Short mmCIF file of C-alpha atoms in Angstrom, two decimals:
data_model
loop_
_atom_site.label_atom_id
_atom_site.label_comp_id
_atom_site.label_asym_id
_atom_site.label_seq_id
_atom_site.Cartn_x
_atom_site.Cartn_y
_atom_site.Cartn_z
CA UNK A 1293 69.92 90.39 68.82
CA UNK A 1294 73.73 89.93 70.26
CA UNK A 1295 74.15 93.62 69.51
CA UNK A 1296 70.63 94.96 70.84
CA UNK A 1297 71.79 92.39 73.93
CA UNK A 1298 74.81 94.25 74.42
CA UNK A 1299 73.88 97.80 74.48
CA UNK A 1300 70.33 97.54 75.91
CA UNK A 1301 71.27 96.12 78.91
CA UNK A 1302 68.59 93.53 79.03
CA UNK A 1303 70.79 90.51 78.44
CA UNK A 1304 68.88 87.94 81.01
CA UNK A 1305 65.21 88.94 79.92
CA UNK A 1306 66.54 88.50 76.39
CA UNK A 1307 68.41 85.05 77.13
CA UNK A 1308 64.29 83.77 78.06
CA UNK A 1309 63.36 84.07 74.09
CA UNK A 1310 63.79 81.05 71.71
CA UNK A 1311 64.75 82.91 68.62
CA UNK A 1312 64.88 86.66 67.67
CA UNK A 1313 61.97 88.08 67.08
CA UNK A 1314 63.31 91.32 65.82
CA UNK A 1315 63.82 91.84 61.90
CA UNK A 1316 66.61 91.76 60.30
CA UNK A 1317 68.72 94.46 59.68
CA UNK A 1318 71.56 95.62 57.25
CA UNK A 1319 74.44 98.27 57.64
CA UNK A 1320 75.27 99.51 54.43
CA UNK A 1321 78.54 101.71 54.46
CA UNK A 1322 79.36 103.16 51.27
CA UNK A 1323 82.37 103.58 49.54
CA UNK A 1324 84.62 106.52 50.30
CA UNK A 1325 84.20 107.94 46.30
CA UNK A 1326 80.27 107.51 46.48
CA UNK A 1327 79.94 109.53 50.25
CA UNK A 1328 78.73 112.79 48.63
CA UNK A 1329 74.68 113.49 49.14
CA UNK A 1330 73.28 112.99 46.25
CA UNK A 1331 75.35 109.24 45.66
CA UNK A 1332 73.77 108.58 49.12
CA UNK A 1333 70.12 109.61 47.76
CA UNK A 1334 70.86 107.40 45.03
CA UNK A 1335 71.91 104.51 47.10
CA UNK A 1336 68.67 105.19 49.39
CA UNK A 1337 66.28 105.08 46.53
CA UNK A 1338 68.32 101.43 44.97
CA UNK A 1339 67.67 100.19 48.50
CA UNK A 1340 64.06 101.03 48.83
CA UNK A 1341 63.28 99.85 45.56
CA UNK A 1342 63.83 96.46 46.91
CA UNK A 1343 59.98 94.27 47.60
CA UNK A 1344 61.94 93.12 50.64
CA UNK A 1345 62.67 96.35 52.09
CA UNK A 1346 60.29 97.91 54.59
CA UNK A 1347 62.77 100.73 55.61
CA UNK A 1348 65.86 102.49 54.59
CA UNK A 1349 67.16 104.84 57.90
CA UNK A 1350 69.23 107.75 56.16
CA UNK A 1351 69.99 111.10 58.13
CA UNK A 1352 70.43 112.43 54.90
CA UNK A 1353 70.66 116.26 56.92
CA UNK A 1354 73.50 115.50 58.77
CA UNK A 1355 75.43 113.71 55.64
CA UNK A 1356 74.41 117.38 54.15
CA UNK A 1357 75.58 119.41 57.03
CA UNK A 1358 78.62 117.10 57.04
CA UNK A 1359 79.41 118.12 53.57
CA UNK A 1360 79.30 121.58 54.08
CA UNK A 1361 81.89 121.69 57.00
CA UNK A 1362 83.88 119.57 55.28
CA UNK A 1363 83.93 121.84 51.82
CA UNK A 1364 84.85 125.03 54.75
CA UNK A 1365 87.64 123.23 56.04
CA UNK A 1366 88.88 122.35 52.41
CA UNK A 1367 88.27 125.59 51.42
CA UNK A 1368 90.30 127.21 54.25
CA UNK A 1369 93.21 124.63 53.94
CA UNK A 1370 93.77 125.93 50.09
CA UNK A 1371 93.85 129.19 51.62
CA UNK A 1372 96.29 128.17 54.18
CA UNK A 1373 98.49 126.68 51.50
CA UNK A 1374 98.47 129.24 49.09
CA UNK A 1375 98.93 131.64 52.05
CA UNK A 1376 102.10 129.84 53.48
CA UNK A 1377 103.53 128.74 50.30
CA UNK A 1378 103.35 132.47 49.71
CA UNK A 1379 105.27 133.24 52.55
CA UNK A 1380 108.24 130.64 52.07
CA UNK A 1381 108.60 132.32 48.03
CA UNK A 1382 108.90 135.35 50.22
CA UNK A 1383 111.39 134.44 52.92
CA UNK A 1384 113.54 133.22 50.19
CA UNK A 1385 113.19 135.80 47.68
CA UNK A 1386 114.05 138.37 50.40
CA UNK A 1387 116.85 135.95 51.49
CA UNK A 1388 118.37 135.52 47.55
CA UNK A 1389 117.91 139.34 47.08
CA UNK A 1390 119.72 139.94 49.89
CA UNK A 1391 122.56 137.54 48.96
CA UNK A 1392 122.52 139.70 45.35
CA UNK A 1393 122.96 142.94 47.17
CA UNK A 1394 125.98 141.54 49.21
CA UNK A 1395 127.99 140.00 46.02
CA UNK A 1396 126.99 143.14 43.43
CA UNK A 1397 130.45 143.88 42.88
CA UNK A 1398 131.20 140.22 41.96
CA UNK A 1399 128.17 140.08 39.85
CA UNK A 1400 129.07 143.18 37.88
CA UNK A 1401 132.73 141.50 37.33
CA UNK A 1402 131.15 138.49 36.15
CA UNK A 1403 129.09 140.56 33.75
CA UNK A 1404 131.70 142.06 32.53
CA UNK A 1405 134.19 139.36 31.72
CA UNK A 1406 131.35 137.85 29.92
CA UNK A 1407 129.37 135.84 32.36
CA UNK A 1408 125.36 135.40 31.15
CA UNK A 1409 122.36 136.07 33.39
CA UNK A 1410 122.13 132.16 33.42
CA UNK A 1411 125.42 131.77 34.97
CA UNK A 1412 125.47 134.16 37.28
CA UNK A 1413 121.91 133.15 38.51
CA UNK A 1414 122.81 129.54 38.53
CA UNK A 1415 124.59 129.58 42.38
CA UNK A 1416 121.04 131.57 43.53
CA UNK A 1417 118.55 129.41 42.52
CA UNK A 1418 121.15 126.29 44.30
CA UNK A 1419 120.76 128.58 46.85
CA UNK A 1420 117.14 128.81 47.10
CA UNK A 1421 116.99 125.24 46.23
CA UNK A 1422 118.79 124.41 49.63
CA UNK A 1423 117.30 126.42 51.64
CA UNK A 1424 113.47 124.93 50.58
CA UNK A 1425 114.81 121.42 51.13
CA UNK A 1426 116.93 122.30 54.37
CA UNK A 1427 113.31 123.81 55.64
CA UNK A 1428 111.51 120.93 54.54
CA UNK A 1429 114.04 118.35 55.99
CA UNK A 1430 113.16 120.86 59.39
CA UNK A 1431 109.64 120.58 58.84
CA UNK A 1432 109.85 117.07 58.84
CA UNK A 1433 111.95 116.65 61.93
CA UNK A 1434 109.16 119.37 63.49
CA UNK A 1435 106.60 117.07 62.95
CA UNK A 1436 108.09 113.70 63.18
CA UNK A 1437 109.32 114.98 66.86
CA UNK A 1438 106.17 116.55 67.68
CA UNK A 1439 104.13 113.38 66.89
CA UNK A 1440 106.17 111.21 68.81
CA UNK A 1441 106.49 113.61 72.05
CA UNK A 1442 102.70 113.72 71.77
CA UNK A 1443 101.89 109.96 70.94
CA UNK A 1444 102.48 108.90 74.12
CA UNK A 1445 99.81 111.19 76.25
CA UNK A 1446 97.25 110.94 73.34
CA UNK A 1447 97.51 106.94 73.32
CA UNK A 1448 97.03 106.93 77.45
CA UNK A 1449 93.93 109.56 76.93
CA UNK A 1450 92.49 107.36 74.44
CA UNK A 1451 92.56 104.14 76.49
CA UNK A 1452 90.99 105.83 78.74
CA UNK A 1453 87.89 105.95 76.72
CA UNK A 1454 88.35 102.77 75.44
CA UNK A 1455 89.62 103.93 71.90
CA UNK A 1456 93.22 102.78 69.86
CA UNK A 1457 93.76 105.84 68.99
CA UNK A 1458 97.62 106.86 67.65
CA UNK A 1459 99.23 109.61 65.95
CA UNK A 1460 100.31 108.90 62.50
CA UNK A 1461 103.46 110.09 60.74
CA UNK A 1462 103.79 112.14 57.92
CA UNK A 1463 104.55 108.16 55.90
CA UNK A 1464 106.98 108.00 53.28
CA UNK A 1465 104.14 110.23 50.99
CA UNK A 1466 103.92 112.57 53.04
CA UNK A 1467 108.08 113.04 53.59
CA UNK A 1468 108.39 113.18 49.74
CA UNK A 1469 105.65 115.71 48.92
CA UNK A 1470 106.62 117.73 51.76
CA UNK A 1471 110.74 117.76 50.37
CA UNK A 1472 109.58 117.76 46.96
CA UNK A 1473 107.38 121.02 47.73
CA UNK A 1474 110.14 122.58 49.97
CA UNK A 1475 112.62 122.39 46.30
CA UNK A 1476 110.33 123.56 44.08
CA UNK A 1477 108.96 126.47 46.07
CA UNK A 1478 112.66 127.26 46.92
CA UNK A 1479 113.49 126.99 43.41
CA UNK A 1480 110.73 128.91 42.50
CA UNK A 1481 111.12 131.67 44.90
CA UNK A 1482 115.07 132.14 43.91
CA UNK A 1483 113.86 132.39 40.37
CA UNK A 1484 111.63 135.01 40.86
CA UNK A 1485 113.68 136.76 43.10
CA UNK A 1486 117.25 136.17 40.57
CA UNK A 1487 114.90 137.70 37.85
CA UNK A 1488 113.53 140.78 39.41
CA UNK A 1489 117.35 142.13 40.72
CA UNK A 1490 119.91 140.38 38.28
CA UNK A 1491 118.48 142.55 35.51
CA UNK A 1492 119.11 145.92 36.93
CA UNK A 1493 122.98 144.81 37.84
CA UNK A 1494 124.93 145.83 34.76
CA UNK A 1495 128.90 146.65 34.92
CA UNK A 1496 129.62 150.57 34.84
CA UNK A 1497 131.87 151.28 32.22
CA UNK B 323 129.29 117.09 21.84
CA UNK B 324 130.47 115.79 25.48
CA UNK B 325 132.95 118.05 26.26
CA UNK B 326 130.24 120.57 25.97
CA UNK B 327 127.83 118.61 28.13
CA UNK B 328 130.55 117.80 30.22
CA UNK B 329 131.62 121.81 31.00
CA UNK B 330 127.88 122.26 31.59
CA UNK B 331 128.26 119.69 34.39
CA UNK B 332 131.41 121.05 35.94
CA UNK B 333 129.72 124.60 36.03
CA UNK B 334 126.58 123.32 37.47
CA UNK B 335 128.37 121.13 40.28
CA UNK B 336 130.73 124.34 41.22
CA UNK B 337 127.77 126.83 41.08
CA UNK B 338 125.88 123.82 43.33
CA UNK B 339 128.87 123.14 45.93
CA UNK B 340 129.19 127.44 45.90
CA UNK B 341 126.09 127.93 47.20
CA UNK B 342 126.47 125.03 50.00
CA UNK B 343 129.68 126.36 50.81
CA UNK B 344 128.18 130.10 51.60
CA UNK B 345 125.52 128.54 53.40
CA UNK B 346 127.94 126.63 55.30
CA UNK B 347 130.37 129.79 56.00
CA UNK B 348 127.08 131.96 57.64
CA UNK B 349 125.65 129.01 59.83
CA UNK B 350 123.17 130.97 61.93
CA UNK B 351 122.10 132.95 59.49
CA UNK B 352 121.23 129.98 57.62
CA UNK B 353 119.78 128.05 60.76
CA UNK B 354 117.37 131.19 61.23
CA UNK B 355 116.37 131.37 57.52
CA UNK B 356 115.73 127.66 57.78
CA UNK B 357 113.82 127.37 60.92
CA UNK B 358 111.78 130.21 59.19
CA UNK B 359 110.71 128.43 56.34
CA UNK B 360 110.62 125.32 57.97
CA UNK B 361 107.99 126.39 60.52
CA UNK B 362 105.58 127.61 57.22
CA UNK B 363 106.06 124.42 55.87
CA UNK B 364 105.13 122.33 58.57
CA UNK B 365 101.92 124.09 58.31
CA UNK B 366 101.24 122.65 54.37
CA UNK B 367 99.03 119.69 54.03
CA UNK B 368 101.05 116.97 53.28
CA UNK B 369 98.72 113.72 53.83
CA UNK B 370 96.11 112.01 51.15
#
């Protein structure tokens, strides 16, 4: 009654009744692991089960349509990820190849005092491993600045509806998976690269 | 035994302060490699 008093309006016509004549009513909110359609079916069907029950409201079409745009937007994120993470293998590989072309001679010296593929790849894939964490340390300052430049103007607009709403950080999660991604695909990338071209520098007799 | 593991070390942190030291002696080539990479990984998903 206190809720239908506060949105309807009708807040003195209501204050004239003894008790509330209106039934009683239950919010169920389920758990973030049982959202999906069909655990909301099942939860629909326990409910209505119930001798006490006279109705279960479930927009079970919108949870549906809900799903779907959520499964796009997962989808495209993977594809984003695998798109950019692409990308980043190639700026360093290009970068590390580069760096091989520029020290051939002192490669092929290396090689021919002695010097294994494993040692002479060993400063590249430091190399690579910089560079991914030096980007992700960027990437972090990127969005940490970012968030707090646009904080601000996005908690004003929101109060201006009546919402709380703030930007979050990346958290202390988010800061480790994003350096810890930035090493291995610079790692990864060096290694690649270090394989293809270290092979095809041998010392000329 | 650890005079192996030990040489291994040594090699590892010169072949690891080499390749901070070249970065370090081409600065803006570095910056510009970095701000590259950095702006693609900005764009990865990084929250639960």
């Amino acid at each position: 009654l206190t809720e239908f008093r506060e949105a309807s309006g009708f807040g003195d016509a209501l204050a004239a009744l003894e008790d509330n004549p209106l039934p009683h009513h239950l919010v169920v909110r389920p758990d973030k692991s049982a959202s999906g359609p069909a655990e909301i079916e099942t939860l629909r069907r326990y409910f209505e089960a119930f001798p006490e029950v006279d109705v279960v409201q479930l927009d079970l079409e919108w949870v549906r349509r809900l799903h779907s745009l959520l499964d796009v937007m997962r989808r495209s994120l993977w594809v984003i990820i695998a798109v950019l993470g692409l990308g980043v293998l190639a700026v360093i590989g290009n970068t590390i190849r580069l760096e091989i072309q520029q020290r051939r001679p002192e490669i092929e010296v290396t090689k021919l005092v002695g010097g294994s593929n494993a040692f002479v790849r060993r400063p590249f894939l430091y190399t690579g491993i910089f560079y991914g964490l030096g980007g992700a340390l960027l990437a972090t300052l990127i969005v940490v600045g970012g968030m707090a430049y646009v904080d601000r103007a996005v908690g004003v607009l929101a109060a201006q509806y009546g919402g709380t709403f703030r930007m979050t950080g990346l958290g202390r999660e988010g800061m480790g998976i994003l350096l810890g991604t930035g090493v291995v695909l610079g790692w990864l990338g060096a290694l690649i690269s270090t394989g293809r071209h270290l092979r095809r520098i041998e010392p000329r007799a | 035994m650890s005079g192996a593991v030990s040489s291994y070390g040594t090699r590892h942190l010169q072949a690891l302060f080499g390749a901070l030291g070249r970065l370090a002696r081409a600065p803006l080539a570095t910056l510009l490699t970095l701000i590259v990479i950095g702006v693609a990984l900005r764009r990865l998903p990084t929250r639960r």
